[in-house]
Amino acid sequence: MRIPAFPLARTVLASALLSAGLLGTACGGGDPVAVPEATPTSLSLARIGGYADASLTNPVGAAEITAFDAASKRLFVVNSVLATVDVLDLANPAAPVKLASIDISALGASVNSVAVSNGLVALAIEANPKTAPGVVAFYNASNLALLGQVTVGALPDMLTFTPDGQTVVVANEGEPANYAVAATATTPAIAADDPEGSISVISVTRTGSASTLAVTLSARTADFSAYNSQLAELRALGVRIYGPGATVAQDLEPEYVTISADGRTAYVTLQENNAIATVDIASATVTAIRPLGTKDHGVAGFGLDPSDEDGGTNTNSGTPAVQIGTWPVRGMYLPDAIASYSVGGQTYLITANEGDARADWPGLNEEVRIRAHCSAGLDPAVFAGATGLAADPLLNDSNLGRLRVTSLPNGNDTGKNAAGQCNKLHAFGARSFSIWATGGTGAMTRVYDSGDEFEQRTVALPNVLFNASHDANTLDGRSASKGPEPESVTTAKFGNKTYAFIGLERVGGLMVYDVTTPTAPSYVTYLNSRDATTGDRGPEGLVFVPAAQSPNGKPLLIVGNEVSGSTAVLQVNLAY
């Protein structure tokens, strides 16, 4: 049977697929027919180009979230320094050129996220003050015309299109301004400065061609008000709800969104709450909130380096050293970015377990160092070998004393017994990525965690300063905090293999894993272009460009590096 004639756009795509080996021709004729994509035997990354604004005195924040439009070959980069979105010509990926900037000053205070689908650009714009409702604005990728805008919840932090491009899902973080507003007779203290977190679901109807594109927009809100009466139950399950005086809806802070392959379900990280919300997109309803639990750093292969002063033995004034080991500490996953993929009809989620604390807020600071927090010692009934005394060797700075943990594991729980001894040591983040199997009722089951491999790999590789921060070249500098701090994640499929790319915010670089089998991923490679003085630092946003959409016909991974303010173009090289 003859295949119908391709319209122009499909003809271009078919040509690209033919060159990539994804289409063949029927025997004896010229009609394209689908052929299986080859499965690579190996994968490597190479930095082939990049862009940085040399005019900026302080570039921190000049390149954060990135999004690519294949038709126009344009890359859109969130620039928080100038409160704009930079538009780069990526026709030559080795030498991106800045074409223009989108100025959002008339719409709000700053841009937090950008997403692109078939020539339509969506921007998540924060209000001033951030506790007021934000805006999502839509632009034509080819001529940068503003096509429309809708009001969403407070602090829209991230947004993404569904696979069909007809819906945008927005994580409205609803972060408070402070926790110390004085109460009045009619207004609880928290209400004035802590808006509710929510998820906006925006329906997008398009008309016109690329140059005459128009959109009709309609926004609905999936909120958490139905869970306000379930505070005790959620806490008992392990969802962290601990803002002073906050309702459930106020305390939950949506951070990042991924959409299932069928476009029906959104999964949203609630980072500070150590949970994931499931959203039914058709009804714009939150259907489940699932806690993620904690990771036992006392298990072999799941350890950590907890100190930046561990060069001595049982001291409080040691020097930096690499000491990865098992310790009686639990890591709260607290993921930032999340990605999803499907295996055998089952949706799996990949989380980058960065960690985050409510620290230095007026009225709330949960982040404490173990030695200061546990001044009455460790509870011997919980910690094997603990003396129960302030002089316990475990509390020395060369051991656990320097590690930052929460003083509020959940609710009003301070992590201490009646004698004031610590009975819980919960650190921020898990220094890893995890894979979670989803269930029909919103269930989340962890099927894999990378353990301490990020720390083990970075210490073993040359030219990388172990647990250095993104803004300082100090060995061991982040060990007492969140270590390498995995923040971003995206996936790509080649043939029968699926790969995960994970950005390490602090030490920098991209980890790559083969996640084809969700229960048994394998390490593939690690690329870090940073050295002692230059290079890309603080990978924040990742976008994968398939070969069929790539300007040079090769798959690309584009990275927005927050601290160096540089946008890096990485080529994904495959061997067969």
Coordinates of C-alpha atoms in Angstrom, one line a residue:
M1 CA 0.0 0.0 0.0
R2 CA 1.3 3.4 -0.9
I3 CA 2.2 5.8 1.9
P4 CA 0.3 9.2 1.6
A5 CA 2.4 12.1 0.4
F6 CA 4.2 14.0 3.2
P7 CA 3.4 17.7 3.8
L8 CA 6.5 19.8 3.8
A9 CA 7.2 19.6 7.6
R10 CA 6.9 15.8 7.5
T11 CA 9.1 15.6 4.4
V12 CA 11.8 17.5 6.3
L13 CA 11.5 15.1 9.2
A14 CA 11.5 12.1 6.9
S15 CA 14.8 13.3 5.3
A16 CA 16.3 13.7 8.7
L17 CA 15.2 10.3 9.8
L18 CA 16.6 8.8 6.6
S19 CA 20.0 10.4 7.3
A20 CA 19.8 9.1 10.9
G21 CA 19.0 5.6 9.8
L22 CA 15.5 5.6 11.2
L23 CA 13.7 5.3 7.9
G24 CA 14.5 3.1 4.9
T25 CA 12.9 2.8 1.5
A26 CA 10.6 0.0 0.3
C27 CA 12.2 -2.6 -1.9
G28 CA 11.9 -1.5 -5.5
G29 CA 10.4 1.9 -4.7
G30 CA 11.1 5.2 -3.1
D31 CA 8.5 5.2 -0.3
P32 CA 10.0 5.6 3.2
V33 CA 9.3 2.8 5.6
A34 CA 10.2 2.7 9.3
V35 CA 13.2 0.6 10.3
P36 CA 14.3 -0.1 13.8
E37 CA 16.8 2.3 15.2
A38 CA 20.1 0.8 15.9
T39 CA 21.1 0.2 19.5
P40 CA 24.5 1.7 20.4
T41 CA 27.2 -0.4 22.2
S42 CA 28.8 2.7 23.8
L43 CA 28.1 6.4 24.4
S44 CA 30.4 9.4 25.1
L45 CA 30.0 13.1 25.5
A46 CA 32.1 15.9 23.9
R47 CA 31.7 19.6 24.4
I48 CA 31.6 21.0 20.9
G49 CA 30.5 24.6 21.6
G50 CA 29.0 27.1 23.9
Y51 CA 28.0 30.7 24.6
A52 CA 28.7 33.1 27.4
D53 CA 28.0 36.9 27.6
A54 CA 31.5 38.4 28.0
S55 CA 30.0 41.8 28.8
L56 CA 28.8 40.6 32.2
T57 CA 31.0 41.5 35.2
N58 CA 29.2 38.8 37.3
P59 CA 27.8 36.1 35.1
V60 CA 26.2 34.0 37.9
G61 CA 22.7 33.2 36.8
A62 CA 23.2 34.2 33.2
A63 CA 22.4 30.7 31.9
E64 CA 20.0 28.6 33.9
I65 CA 17.1 26.7 32.1
T66 CA 17.3 26.0 28.4
A67 CA 14.8 25.0 25.7
F68 CA 15.3 24.3 21.9
D69 CA 13.0 24.9 18.9
A70 CA 14.0 22.6 16.1
A71 CA 12.2 24.5 13.3
S72 CA 13.9 27.8 13.9
K73 CA 17.1 26.3 15.3
R74 CA 16.8 28.6 18.2
L75 CA 17.9 28.0 21.8
F76 CA 16.1 29.9 24.6
V77 CA 18.1 30.4 27.8
V78 CA 16.8 31.9 31.0
N79 CA 19.1 34.8 32.1
S80 CA 18.3 35.7 35.7
V81 CA 21.0 38.4 35.7
L82 CA 19.2 40.5 33.2
A83 CA 15.7 39.1 33.9
T84 CA 15.4 38.1 30.2
V85 CA 15.4 35.0 28.0
D86 CA 18.4 35.0 25.7
V87 CA 17.7 33.7 22.2
L88 CA 20.6 31.9 20.6
D89 CA 21.0 30.8 16.9
L90 CA 22.1 27.2 17.1
A91 CA 22.3 26.6 13.3
N92 CA 26.0 25.9 14.0
P93 CA 26.1 24.1 17.4
A94 CA 29.8 24.6 17.6
A95 CA 29.4 28.4 17.6
P96 CA 26.0 29.6 19.0
V97 CA 25.2 33.3 18.3
K98 CA 23.0 35.5 20.4
L99 CA 20.2 36.9 18.2
A100 CA 18.0 38.7 20.7
S101 CA 16.5 38.7 24.2
I102 CA 12.9 38.5 25.5
D103 CA 12.3 41.3 28.0
I104 CA 9.7 40.2 30.5
S105 CA 9.9 43.3 32.8
A106 CA 6.3 44.4 31.8
L107 CA 5.0 41.0 32.9
G108 CA 6.8 40.3 36.2
A109 CA 10.0 40.3 38.2
S110 CA 12.0 37.4 36.7
V111 CA 11.8 34.3 34.6
N112 CA 12.2 30.9 36.3
S113 CA 11.6 28.4 33.5
V114 CA 11.2 28.1 29.8
A115 CA 9.7 25.3 27.6
V116 CA 9.2 25.0 23.8
S117 CA 6.9 22.9 21.7
N118 CA 6.5 23.1 17.9
G119 CA 7.3 26.8 17.6
L120 CA 5.6 27.9 20.8
V121 CA 7.7 29.2 23.8
A122 CA 6.3 29.3 27.3
L123 CA 7.9 31.3 30.1
A124 CA 7.2 30.9 33.9
I125 CA 7.4 34.5 35.3
E126 CA 7.6 35.3 39.0
A127 CA 5.7 38.3 40.4
N128 CA 7.0 41.1 42.6
P129 CA 6.4 40.2 45.5
K130 CA 7.0 36.5 44.8
T131 CA 4.0 35.6 47.1
A132 CA 1.6 37.2 44.5
P133 CA 0.2 35.2 41.6
G134 CA 2.7 34.7 38.7
V135 CA 2.2 34.6 35.0
V136 CA 2.9 32.1 32.1
A137 CA 3.5 34.0 28.9
F138 CA 3.6 32.5 25.4
Y139 CA 5.7 33.6 22.5
N140 CA 6.2 32.7 18.8
A141 CA 9.6 31.1 18.5
S142 CA 10.3 32.4 15.0
N143 CA 9.5 36.1 15.5
L144 CA 9.3 36.4 19.3
A145 CA 5.8 37.9 19.3
L146 CA 4.0 37.8 22.6
L147 CA 0.9 35.7 21.8
G148 CA -0.8 35.6 25.2
Q149 CA -0.5 35.1 28.9
V150 CA -2.4 33.5 31.8
T151 CA -2.3 34.0 35.6
V152 CA -1.0 31.1 37.6
G153 CA -0.1 30.5 41.3
A154 CA 2.6 32.1 43.3
L155 CA 6.2 31.6 42.3
P156 CA 5.8 29.5 39.1
D157 CA 9.2 27.7 39.3
M158 CA 9.1 25.2 36.4
L159 CA 6.9 24.3 33.5
T160 CA 6.7 21.7 30.7
F161 CA 4.5 20.8 27.7
T162 CA 2.7 17.5 27.4
P163 CA 4.0 15.3 24.5
D164 CA 1.2 16.5 22.2
G165 CA 2.0 20.2 22.9
Q166 CA -1.6 21.0 23.8
T167 CA -1.1 21.4 27.5
V168 CA 1.4 23.1 29.8
V169 CA 1.8 22.0 33.4
V170 CA 3.3 24.5 35.9
A171 CA 4.8 23.9 39.3
N172 CA 3.8 26.9 41.4
E173 CA 6.2 26.7 44.4
G174 CA 4.3 29.1 46.7
E175 CA 7.4 29.8 48.7
P176 CA 6.9 32.0 51.7
A177 CA 8.5 35.4 52.2
N178 CA 9.0 34.7 55.9
Y179 CA 7.6 32.7 58.8
A180 CA 7.5 35.5 61.3
V181 CA 4.6 37.7 60.3
A182 CA 2.7 38.9 63.4
A183 CA -0.8 37.4 63.7
T184 CA -3.9 39.5 63.9
A185 CA -7.3 38.7 65.4
T186 CA -8.5 37.5 62.0
T187 CA -5.4 36.4 60.1
P188 CA -3.1 33.6 61.3
A189 CA 0.6 34.6 61.3
I190 CA 1.5 32.3 58.4
A191 CA -1.3 33.4 56.0
A192 CA 0.1 36.8 55.1
D193 CA 3.4 35.6 53.7
D194 CA 3.0 32.0 52.8
P195 CA 0.9 31.4 49.7
E196 CA -0.4 27.9 48.8
G197 CA 1.6 25.7 46.5
S198 CA -0.3 24.5 43.4
I199 CA 0.0 23.1 39.9
S200 CA -1.5 25.0 37.0
V201 CA -2.8 23.1 34.0
I202 CA -3.0 25.3 30.9
S203 CA -4.9 24.2 27.8
V204 CA -3.3 25.6 24.6
T205 CA -5.3 25.8 21.3
R206 CA -3.2 26.9 18.3
T207 CA -4.3 28.4 14.9
G208 CA -2.3 29.8 12.0
S209 CA 1.1 29.0 10.5
A210 CA 4.6 29.6 11.9
S211 CA 4.5 33.3 11.1
T212 CA 0.8 33.9 12.0
L213 CA 0.6 31.6 15.0
A214 CA -2.1 32.5 17.5
V215 CA -3.1 30.7 20.7
T216 CA -6.2 30.5 22.9
L217 CA -5.3 29.8 26.5
S218 CA -7.3 28.4 29.5
A219 CA -5.8 27.7 32.9
R220 CA -7.1 25.5 35.7
T221 CA -5.5 24.9 39.1
A222 CA -4.7 21.6 40.9
D223 CA -4.4 22.6 44.5
F224 CA -3.8 20.8 47.8
S225 CA -6.7 22.2 49.8
A226 CA -8.4 18.8 50.0
Y227 CA -5.4 17.6 52.0
N228 CA -5.6 20.3 54.7
S229 CA -7.7 17.9 56.9
Q230 CA -5.1 15.1 56.5
L231 CA -2.2 16.8 58.2
A232 CA -1.6 14.1 60.8
E233 CA -2.0 11.3 58.4
L234 CA 0.5 12.8 55.9
R235 CA 3.0 13.4 58.6
A236 CA 2.6 9.8 59.9
L237 CA 3.3 8.5 56.4
G238 CA 6.5 10.6 56.2
V239 CA 5.5 13.7 54.2
R240 CA 7.4 16.6 55.8
I241 CA 5.0 19.4 56.8
Y242 CA 6.7 21.6 59.2
G243 CA 6.3 25.3 58.4
P244 CA 5.2 27.1 61.6
G245 CA 1.4 27.5 61.5
A246 CA 1.2 26.4 57.9
T247 CA -1.7 24.4 56.4
V248 CA -0.9 21.4 54.2
A249 CA -1.6 23.5 51.1
Q250 CA 0.7 26.3 52.3
D251 CA 3.5 24.0 53.3
L252 CA 3.7 21.9 50.1
E253 CA 6.0 23.4 47.6
P254 CA 5.9 22.0 44.0
E255 CA 9.4 22.2 42.4
Y256 CA 9.6 20.2 39.2
V257 CA 7.3 18.4 36.8
T258 CA 7.5 15.4 34.5
I259 CA 4.8 14.1 32.3
S260 CA 4.0 10.4 31.6
A261 CA 4.5 9.2 28.0
D262 CA 0.7 9.1 27.4
G263 CA 0.3 12.7 28.5
R264 CA -2.3 11.8 31.1
T265 CA -0.4 12.1 34.4
A266 CA 2.0 14.7 35.8
Y267 CA 4.5 13.8 38.6
V268 CA 5.6 16.8 40.7
T269 CA 8.4 16.9 43.2
L270 CA 7.6 18.5 46.5
Q271 CA 11.2 19.1 47.4
E272 CA 11.2 20.4 50.9
N273 CA 8.4 18.0 51.8
N274 CA 10.4 14.9 50.6
A275 CA 7.4 13.7 48.5
I276 CA 6.0 13.5 45.0
A277 CA 2.5 14.5 44.0
T278 CA 0.5 12.8 41.2
V279 CA -1.7 15.0 39.1
D280 CA -4.5 13.8 36.7
I281 CA -4.1 16.3 33.9
A282 CA -7.5 15.9 32.3
S283 CA -9.3 16.9 35.6
A284 CA -6.5 19.1 36.9
T285 CA -6.7 17.2 40.2
V286 CA -4.0 16.1 42.7
T287 CA -4.7 12.4 43.1
A288 CA -1.9 11.4 45.5
I289 CA 0.9 12.6 47.7
R290 CA 3.6 10.0 48.3
P291 CA 6.5 10.3 50.7
L292 CA 9.9 9.2 49.6
G293 CA 11.4 8.1 52.9
T294 CA 15.1 8.2 53.8
K295 CA 18.3 6.5 52.7
D296 CA 20.4 4.6 55.2
H297 CA 24.0 5.9 54.9
G298 CA 25.0 3.1 57.3
V299 CA 24.7 0.4 54.6
A300 CA 27.8 -0.5 52.5
G301 CA 27.7 1.2 49.1
F302 CA 25.4 3.9 50.5
G303 CA 27.9 5.8 52.5
L304 CA 29.1 9.4 52.3
D305 CA 31.9 11.8 53.3
P306 CA 30.3 13.8 56.1
S307 CA 33.1 16.2 57.0
D308 CA 35.3 18.9 55.5
E309 CA 37.7 18.5 58.5
D310 CA 38.3 14.8 58.5
G311 CA 42.0 14.8 57.9
G312 CA 42.7 13.9 61.6
T313 CA 41.4 11.2 64.0
N314 CA 38.6 12.2 66.5
T315 CA 39.5 15.9 66.3
N316 CA 37.6 19.2 66.0
S317 CA 40.2 21.0 63.9
G318 CA 41.1 18.6 61.1
T319 CA 42.1 19.3 57.5
P320 CA 40.1 18.4 54.4
A321 CA 40.4 14.8 53.3
V322 CA 38.5 12.2 51.3
Q323 CA 36.8 9.8 53.8
I324 CA 33.8 8.1 52.2
G325 CA 32.3 5.6 54.6
T326 CA 29.2 4.3 56.3
W327 CA 27.7 6.4 59.1
P328 CA 24.6 6.2 61.3
V329 CA 22.9 9.0 59.3
R330 CA 19.8 9.0 57.0
G331 CA 19.6 11.1 53.9
M332 CA 16.3 12.7 53.0
Y333 CA 15.9 12.4 49.2
L334 CA 14.5 15.9 48.7
P335 CA 14.7 15.7 44.9
D336 CA 14.8 18.7 42.7
A337 CA 14.5 17.6 39.1
I338 CA 12.5 14.6 38.0
A339 CA 12.3 12.7 34.7
S340 CA 10.1 9.8 33.5
Y341 CA 10.3 7.0 31.0
S342 CA 8.3 3.9 30.2
V343 CA 9.4 0.2 30.2
G344 CA 6.9 -2.5 29.3
G345 CA 4.0 -0.1 29.8
Q346 CA 5.2 0.8 33.3
T347 CA 6.1 4.4 34.1
Y348 CA 9.3 4.9 36.1
L349 CA 10.5 8.1 37.6
I350 CA 14.1 9.3 37.9
T351 CA 14.9 11.8 40.7
A352 CA 18.0 13.9 41.2
N353 CA 18.3 13.8 45.0
E354 CA 19.8 17.3 45.6
G355 CA 18.4 18.2 49.0
D356 CA 17.2 21.5 50.2
A357 CA 16.7 23.2 53.6
R358 CA 14.5 25.9 54.9
A359 CA 17.4 27.8 56.2
D360 CA 17.8 31.4 57.4
W361 CA 14.2 32.3 56.9
P362 CA 12.7 34.8 59.3
G363 CA 11.0 32.6 61.9
L364 CA 12.5 29.3 60.7
N365 CA 16.0 27.8 60.3
E366 CA 16.1 24.0 60.3
E367 CA 19.7 23.5 59.2
V368 CA 22.1 22.7 62.1
R369 CA 25.5 21.0 62.5
I370 CA 25.4 17.7 64.4
R371 CA 27.9 18.6 67.1
A372 CA 26.0 21.7 68.1
H373 CA 22.6 20.2 67.7
C374 CA 23.5 17.0 69.7
S375 CA 25.2 18.8 72.5
A376 CA 23.6 16.3 75.0
G377 CA 24.9 13.4 73.0
L378 CA 23.4 10.6 70.9
D379 CA 20.7 8.3 72.2
P380 CA 22.4 4.9 73.0
A381 CA 19.1 3.1 72.4
V382 CA 19.2 4.2 68.7
F383 CA 22.9 4.6 67.8
A384 CA 25.0 1.5 68.5
G385 CA 28.1 2.3 70.4
A386 CA 27.0 5.8 71.4
T387 CA 28.0 6.9 74.8
G388 CA 25.1 9.3 75.4
L389 CA 27.6 12.0 76.3
A390 CA 28.5 15.3 74.6
A391 CA 32.1 14.0 74.3
D392 CA 31.0 11.0 72.1
P393 CA 33.7 10.6 69.5
L394 CA 31.1 10.3 66.8
L395 CA 30.3 14.0 67.4
N396 CA 33.8 15.2 66.7
D397 CA 34.2 17.3 63.6
S398 CA 36.5 14.8 61.9
N399 CA 33.6 12.3 62.1
L400 CA 29.9 13.5 62.1
G401 CA 30.1 16.8 64.0
R402 CA 30.3 19.1 60.9
L403 CA 27.5 17.5 58.9
R404 CA 24.4 19.6 58.4
V405 CA 21.2 18.0 59.4
T406 CA 17.6 19.1 60.1
S407 CA 16.4 20.1 63.5
L408 CA 12.9 19.3 62.3
P409 CA 12.7 15.8 60.7
N410 CA 8.9 16.3 60.5
G411 CA 6.2 18.4 62.1
N412 CA 7.2 19.3 65.6
D413 CA 9.6 16.4 65.9
T414 CA 13.0 17.8 66.9
G415 CA 14.8 14.5 66.5
K416 CA 15.6 14.3 70.2
N417 CA 14.4 12.2 73.1
A418 CA 13.2 13.5 76.5
A419 CA 16.8 13.8 77.7
G420 CA 17.7 16.0 74.8
Q421 CA 19.8 13.3 73.1
C422 CA 19.6 13.1 69.3
N423 CA 17.6 10.0 68.2
K424 CA 17.4 11.1 64.5
L425 CA 20.1 12.4 62.2
H426 CA 18.5 13.3 58.9
A427 CA 20.8 14.9 56.3
F428 CA 19.7 17.0 53.3
G429 CA 19.7 15.1 50.0
A430 CA 20.9 11.6 49.2
R431 CA 23.9 12.4 47.0
S432 CA 22.5 10.1 44.3
F433 CA 19.8 9.5 41.7
S434 CA 17.0 7.1 42.3
I435 CA 14.5 5.3 40.2
W436 CA 10.9 4.8 41.4
A437 CA 8.2 2.5 40.0
T438 CA 4.8 4.1 39.9
G439 CA 1.5 2.4 40.6
G440 CA -2.1 2.9 39.6
T441 CA -3.0 4.5 43.0
G442 CA 0.0 6.9 42.9
A443 CA 2.2 4.5 44.8
M444 CA 6.0 5.1 44.6
T445 CA 8.4 2.2 45.1
R446 CA 12.1 2.8 45.0
V447 CA 13.7 0.2 42.7
Y448 CA 17.2 1.6 42.5
D449 CA 19.6 4.2 44.1
S450 CA 23.1 5.0 42.9
G451 CA 24.3 4.8 46.5
D452 CA 27.6 6.6 47.0
E453 CA 28.8 6.2 43.4
F454 CA 28.8 9.9 42.6
E455 CA 31.3 10.6 45.3
Q456 CA 33.3 7.4 44.5
R457 CA 33.5 8.3 40.8
T458 CA 34.4 12.0 41.3
V459 CA 37.2 11.2 43.7
A460 CA 38.7 8.6 41.3
L461 CA 38.7 10.8 38.2
P462 CA 41.5 13.3 37.4
N463 CA 41.1 17.1 37.3
V464 CA 38.1 17.1 39.6
L465 CA 38.2 18.6 43.1
F466 CA 36.3 16.1 45.3
N467 CA 33.1 17.7 46.7
A468 CA 34.3 21.2 45.8
S469 CA 31.6 23.9 45.6
H470 CA 30.6 25.4 42.2
D471 CA 32.1 28.8 43.3
A472 CA 35.2 27.7 45.1
N473 CA 38.0 25.3 44.4
T474 CA 38.3 23.8 47.8
L475 CA 38.8 20.0 48.3
D476 CA 36.0 18.6 50.5
G477 CA 34.3 21.9 50.6
R478 CA 30.7 20.5 50.3
S479 CA 31.2 17.2 52.2
A480 CA 29.6 18.6 55.4
S481 CA 26.6 19.8 53.4
K482 CA 25.1 18.0 50.4
G483 CA 28.2 16.7 48.7
P484 CA 28.1 16.7 44.8
E485 CA 24.4 17.9 44.9
P486 CA 22.8 16.2 41.9
E487 CA 20.2 18.7 40.7
S488 CA 19.1 18.1 37.1
V489 CA 18.2 15.0 35.1
T490 CA 16.9 14.2 31.6
T491 CA 16.7 11.0 29.5
A492 CA 17.3 9.9 25.9
K493 CA 16.5 6.7 24.1
F494 CA 18.7 5.2 21.4
G495 CA 17.4 2.0 19.9
N496 CA 16.6 -0.3 22.8
K497 CA 18.6 1.6 25.3
T498 CA 17.5 4.5 27.6
Y499 CA 20.1 6.7 29.2
A500 CA 19.9 9.2 32.1
F501 CA 22.0 12.3 32.2
I502 CA 22.4 13.8 35.7
G503 CA 23.9 17.2 36.4
L504 CA 26.0 17.6 39.6
E505 CA 25.4 21.2 40.7
R506 CA 28.4 21.6 43.0
V507 CA 31.3 19.7 41.7
G508 CA 30.0 20.1 38.2
G509 CA 29.7 17.8 35.2
L510 CA 27.3 15.3 33.8
M511 CA 27.0 11.7 34.9
V512 CA 25.5 9.3 32.4
Y513 CA 23.9 6.0 33.2
D514 CA 22.2 3.2 31.2
V515 CA 18.8 2.9 32.8
T516 CA 17.3 0.5 30.3
T517 CA 16.7 -1.9 33.1
P518 CA 15.2 0.2 35.9
T519 CA 16.3 -2.1 38.7
A520 CA 19.9 -2.4 37.4
P521 CA 21.3 0.7 35.8
S522 CA 25.0 0.9 34.9
Y523 CA 27.5 3.7 34.9
V524 CA 28.5 4.9 31.4
T525 CA 30.6 8.0 31.6
Y526 CA 31.2 11.3 33.3
L527 CA 32.1 14.6 31.6
N528 CA 33.3 17.7 33.6
S529 CA 34.8 20.6 31.7
R530 CA 35.7 22.5 34.8
D531 CA 39.3 23.0 36.0
A532 CA 40.9 25.1 38.8
T533 CA 40.1 28.5 37.2
T534 CA 37.6 28.1 34.3
G535 CA 35.0 25.9 32.7
D536 CA 31.3 25.2 33.1
R537 CA 30.1 25.4 36.7
G538 CA 26.8 24.7 38.3
P539 CA 24.8 22.7 35.7
E540 CA 21.2 23.8 36.2
G541 CA 19.1 23.0 33.2
L542 CA 19.4 20.1 30.7
V543 CA 17.7 19.7 27.3
F544 CA 18.2 16.8 25.0
V545 CA 18.0 17.3 21.2
P546 CA 17.5 14.1 19.2
A547 CA 19.5 13.7 16.0
A548 CA 16.4 14.1 13.8
Q549 CA 15.9 17.6 15.3
S550 CA 19.5 18.6 15.6
P551 CA 21.1 21.2 13.4
N552 CA 24.1 19.1 12.8
G553 CA 22.3 15.8 12.6
K554 CA 23.9 14.5 15.8
P555 CA 22.1 14.1 19.2
L556 CA 23.0 17.0 21.5
L557 CA 22.7 17.7 25.2
I558 CA 22.5 21.4 26.0
V559 CA 23.4 22.5 29.5
G560 CA 22.7 25.8 31.2
N561 CA 25.4 26.4 33.8
E562 CA 24.2 28.8 36.5
V563 CA 27.4 29.8 38.2
S564 CA 29.7 30.2 35.2
G565 CA 26.8 31.8 33.3
S566 CA 27.7 29.6 30.3
T567 CA 25.6 27.6 27.9
A568 CA 27.4 24.4 26.9
V569 CA 26.6 22.3 23.8
L570 CA 27.6 18.7 24.2
Q571 CA 27.5 16.2 21.4
V572 CA 26.3 12.7 22.2
N573 CA 28.6 10.3 20.3
L574 CA 27.4 6.8 19.8
A575 CA 29.3 3.7 18.7
Y576 CA 27.6 0.6 17.2

